[in-house]
Amino acid sequence: CFNPVSFYYIYGEADARGQEVVETVVGEVSNTPWGEMHCYVLNPTVEGVEVGSGKKIFNERLEDVHPREWRQTPLEYRFSKDFHVSPFMDMSHLYHWRFSLPEKKLWVKTAMIKQGGAEDGKLYFDALLTLEKVPLTAWGLLYQLIRLPCQCMLIQILIHIEALQLFFKVPFVPHPQGSETATSRAIGLMMAPVFWVVQLWPSSKKQI
C-alpha cells in the first residue's frame, strides 16, 4: 500500500496541570522508487533539529483553514534533508514541518526550502495534511478497507503520470548514496536504461 509518510507522537511526563505533553514527533518517510524507509526523530536534543523557529516561510493557506487552533498549538521543527525521496529533487533542501496537537482534528504543514546556490531560501514544495478523528465502528472499518486500497491505487497512477510530466521538465536525480536494499537494487537495475536516456536528455531542464 502506498504510504509516503507516517507521523508518530511520543508523549513524555504530564505537566503540572496533568495534561499530556508531546515530547517527540517521529516522521517515518518512504521513497517509492527505491522501496526504502527513514525516520526523522524530531526532538530538541537531537543534533541538527531546530525547534520552534519563528522564521515565516509558509503561505497563509494553513492559517486560513484553522487560524485560531493553529496559532495556539503548533509544534514546529526545522532540519536538513538527509534521505533521498523524490527522483526530481536533490538533497540540498531544508525541511520545515509544523504539527497541531493530536486532538479531534489534526493537521501537518510541511515545506522544503532550497539550501545553497542562487536559490538559497526559496520555497520549493509545500503540502498540508488534515485529519479528523472518527469513531471506530464495524461499518467504518469495512468502508476504510474498501476505500483505502482503491485510493492508494489511484494515487499511484496519478503520481506516475505526474512523474512522467516532470521527466520532460526537470533533471532526473538518481539515488545519491546508492541503493540500500535488495529490492531497491533490483529497481535500480531495471531503471538503468531509463537513467542512461535521462543523461542524454537536454541539460537545459530546470533544476529542482
Coordinates of C-alpha atoms in Angstrom, one line a residue:
C1 CA 0.0 0.0 0.0
F2 CA 1.3 3.4 -0.9
N3 CA 2.3 5.3 2.3
P4 CA 4.9 8.1 1.7
V5 CA 5.0 9.2 5.4
S6 CA 3.7 8.3 8.8
F7 CA 3.8 10.5 11.9
Y8 CA 4.1 9.3 15.4
Y9 CA 3.6 11.4 18.5
I10 CA 5.7 10.4 21.6
Y11 CA 4.5 11.6 24.9
G12 CA 6.6 12.4 28.0
E13 CA 5.5 13.0 31.5
A14 CA 2.4 15.1 32.2
D15 CA 2.8 18.8 33.0
A16 CA 1.8 20.5 36.3
R17 CA -1.8 20.6 35.2
G18 CA -1.8 16.8 34.5
Q19 CA -2.0 17.4 30.7
E20 CA -0.1 15.1 28.3
V21 CA 2.9 16.7 26.7
V22 CA 4.3 15.8 23.3
E23 CA 8.0 15.1 23.7
T24 CA 9.0 13.9 20.3
V25 CA 7.5 13.6 16.8
V26 CA 8.8 10.8 14.5
G27 CA 8.3 11.1 10.8
E28 CA 8.7 7.8 9.0
V29 CA 9.4 8.6 5.3
S30 CA 9.5 6.1 2.4
N31 CA 10.8 6.6 -1.1
T32 CA 8.6 4.8 -3.6
P33 CA 11.1 4.4 -6.5
W34 CA 13.6 2.7 -4.2
G35 CA 11.5 1.0 -1.6
E36 CA 13.4 2.4 1.4
M37 CA 12.4 4.0 4.6
H38 CA 13.9 6.5 7.0
C39 CA 12.9 8.0 10.4
Y40 CA 13.3 11.7 11.3
V41 CA 13.3 12.0 15.1
L42 CA 12.2 15.5 16.0
N43 CA 13.2 16.5 19.5
P44 CA 15.2 19.4 20.9
T45 CA 18.0 17.1 22.0
V46 CA 18.6 15.7 18.5
E47 CA 21.5 17.2 16.7
G48 CA 20.5 19.2 13.7
V49 CA 16.9 19.7 14.7
E50 CA 15.8 23.3 15.3
V51 CA 12.6 23.6 17.4
G52 CA 10.1 26.5 17.2
S53 CA 11.8 28.8 14.7
G54 CA 9.9 32.0 14.1
K55 CA 11.0 32.4 10.5
K56 CA 8.0 32.9 8.3
I57 CA 8.3 30.7 5.2
F58 CA 4.7 29.3 4.9
N59 CA 1.9 30.8 2.8
E60 CA -1.3 31.7 4.5
R61 CA -3.2 28.6 3.5
L62 CA -3.0 26.8 6.8
E63 CA -4.0 29.9 8.8
D64 CA -7.0 30.3 6.6
V65 CA -8.1 26.7 7.3
H66 CA -7.6 26.7 11.1
P67 CA -6.5 30.1 12.2
R68 CA -7.3 30.1 15.9
E69 CA -6.3 26.5 16.7
W70 CA -3.1 26.6 14.6
R71 CA -1.7 29.7 16.3
Q72 CA -2.4 28.3 19.7
T73 CA -1.0 24.7 19.4
P74 CA 1.9 24.4 16.9
L75 CA 4.8 22.0 17.1
E76 CA 7.5 23.3 14.8
Y77 CA 10.7 21.8 13.5
R78 CA 13.4 22.7 11.0
F79 CA 16.1 20.2 9.9
S80 CA 18.2 19.2 6.9
K81 CA 17.0 16.6 4.4
D82 CA 19.2 13.5 4.6
F83 CA 17.1 10.9 2.9
H84 CA 16.6 10.8 -0.9
V85 CA 12.9 10.7 -1.7
S86 CA 12.0 12.3 -5.0
P87 CA 13.9 11.5 -8.2
F88 CA 13.3 15.1 -9.2
M89 CA 14.7 16.8 -6.1
D90 CA 18.3 16.8 -4.9
M91 CA 19.5 16.6 -1.2
S92 CA 20.2 20.3 -0.8
H93 CA 17.0 21.2 1.0
L94 CA 15.8 22.1 4.4
Y95 CA 12.6 20.7 5.9
H96 CA 10.2 22.8 7.9
W97 CA 7.4 20.8 9.5
R98 CA 4.6 22.1 11.7
F99 CA 2.1 20.0 13.6
S100 CA -1.0 20.6 15.6
L101 CA -1.6 18.6 18.8
P102 CA -3.3 15.2 18.2
E103 CA -6.9 16.1 19.3
K104 CA -10.2 15.7 17.4
K105 CA -8.7 17.4 14.4
L106 CA -5.0 17.2 13.4
W107 CA -3.1 18.9 10.7
V108 CA 0.5 18.8 9.5
K109 CA 2.1 21.5 7.3
T110 CA 5.4 20.6 5.5
A111 CA 7.7 22.7 3.4
M112 CA 11.0 22.2 1.6
I113 CA 13.4 25.1 1.3
K114 CA 16.4 25.2 -1.0
Q115 CA 19.8 25.4 0.6
G116 CA 22.8 27.0 -1.1
G117 CA 23.3 28.4 -4.5
A118 CA 21.5 31.3 -6.2
E119 CA 18.1 30.0 -5.0
D120 CA 19.0 29.7 -1.3
G121 CA 16.0 30.1 0.9
K122 CA 13.4 29.6 -1.9
L123 CA 10.3 27.6 -1.0
Y124 CA 10.3 24.6 -3.4
F125 CA 7.5 22.5 -2.1
D126 CA 4.7 22.6 0.5
A127 CA 1.8 20.4 1.5
L128 CA -1.0 20.4 4.0
L129 CA -2.4 17.2 5.6
T130 CA -5.7 17.5 7.6
L131 CA -7.3 14.6 9.5
E132 CA -10.3 14.3 11.8
K133 CA -10.8 11.6 14.4
V134 CA -13.9 9.4 13.9
P135 CA -15.3 6.5 16.0
L136 CA -14.0 3.0 15.1
T137 CA -17.1 1.0 14.1
A138 CA -17.6 -2.2 12.1
W139 CA -19.1 -0.3 9.2
G140 CA -16.5 2.4 9.4
L141 CA -13.7 -0.2 9.3
L142 CA -15.3 -2.0 6.3
Y143 CA -15.6 1.3 4.5
Q144 CA -11.9 2.0 5.0
L145 CA -10.9 -1.5 3.9
I146 CA -12.7 -0.9 0.7
R147 CA -11.8 2.8 0.2
L148 CA -8.1 2.8 1.1
P149 CA -6.8 0.2 -1.5
C150 CA -8.7 2.0 -4.2
Q151 CA -7.4 5.3 -3.1
C152 CA -3.8 4.1 -3.0
M153 CA -4.1 2.6 -6.5
L154 CA -5.5 5.9 -7.8
I155 CA -2.7 7.9 -6.1
Q156 CA 0.0 5.6 -7.6
I157 CA -1.4 6.2 -11.1
L158 CA -1.6 9.9 -10.6
I159 CA 1.9 10.1 -9.2
H160 CA 3.4 8.2 -12.1
I161 CA 1.6 10.5 -14.6
E162 CA 3.0 13.5 -12.7
A163 CA 6.4 11.9 -12.7
L164 CA 6.2 11.4 -16.5
Q165 CA 5.4 15.1 -16.9
L166 CA 8.3 16.1 -14.7
F167 CA 10.7 13.9 -16.6
F168 CA 10.4 16.2 -19.6
K169 CA 10.7 19.4 -17.5
V170 CA 13.4 18.9 -14.9
P171 CA 16.6 16.8 -14.4
F172 CA 16.3 13.3 -13.0
V173 CA 18.2 12.8 -9.7
P174 CA 19.4 9.3 -9.1
H175 CA 19.9 7.9 -5.6
P176 CA 23.0 9.8 -4.3
Q177 CA 24.1 7.2 -1.8
G178 CA 23.4 4.1 -3.9
S179 CA 20.7 1.6 -3.3
E180 CA 20.5 0.2 0.2
T181 CA 18.2 -2.9 -0.1
A182 CA 17.9 -5.9 -2.4
T183 CA 14.6 -4.5 -3.6
S184 CA 15.9 -1.1 -4.3
R185 CA 19.0 -2.5 -6.1
A186 CA 16.7 -4.6 -8.3
I187 CA 14.6 -1.5 -9.1
G188 CA 17.8 0.5 -9.8
L189 CA 19.0 -2.3 -12.2
M190 CA 15.7 -2.3 -14.1
M191 CA 15.7 1.5 -14.3
A192 CA 19.3 1.7 -15.6
P193 CA 18.3 2.2 -19.2
V194 CA 16.0 5.0 -18.2
F195 CA 18.8 6.7 -16.3
W196 CA 21.0 6.4 -19.3
V197 CA 18.4 8.0 -21.5
V198 CA 18.0 10.8 -19.0
Q199 CA 21.7 11.6 -19.1
L200 CA 21.3 12.2 -22.9
W201 CA 18.3 14.5 -22.4
P202 CA 19.0 18.2 -23.0
S203 CA 20.7 19.8 -20.0
S204 CA 18.5 22.9 -20.2
K205 CA 15.9 21.5 -17.8
K206 CA 15.3 23.5 -14.7
Q207 CA 16.9 22.1 -11.6
I208 CA 14.6 21.4 -8.6

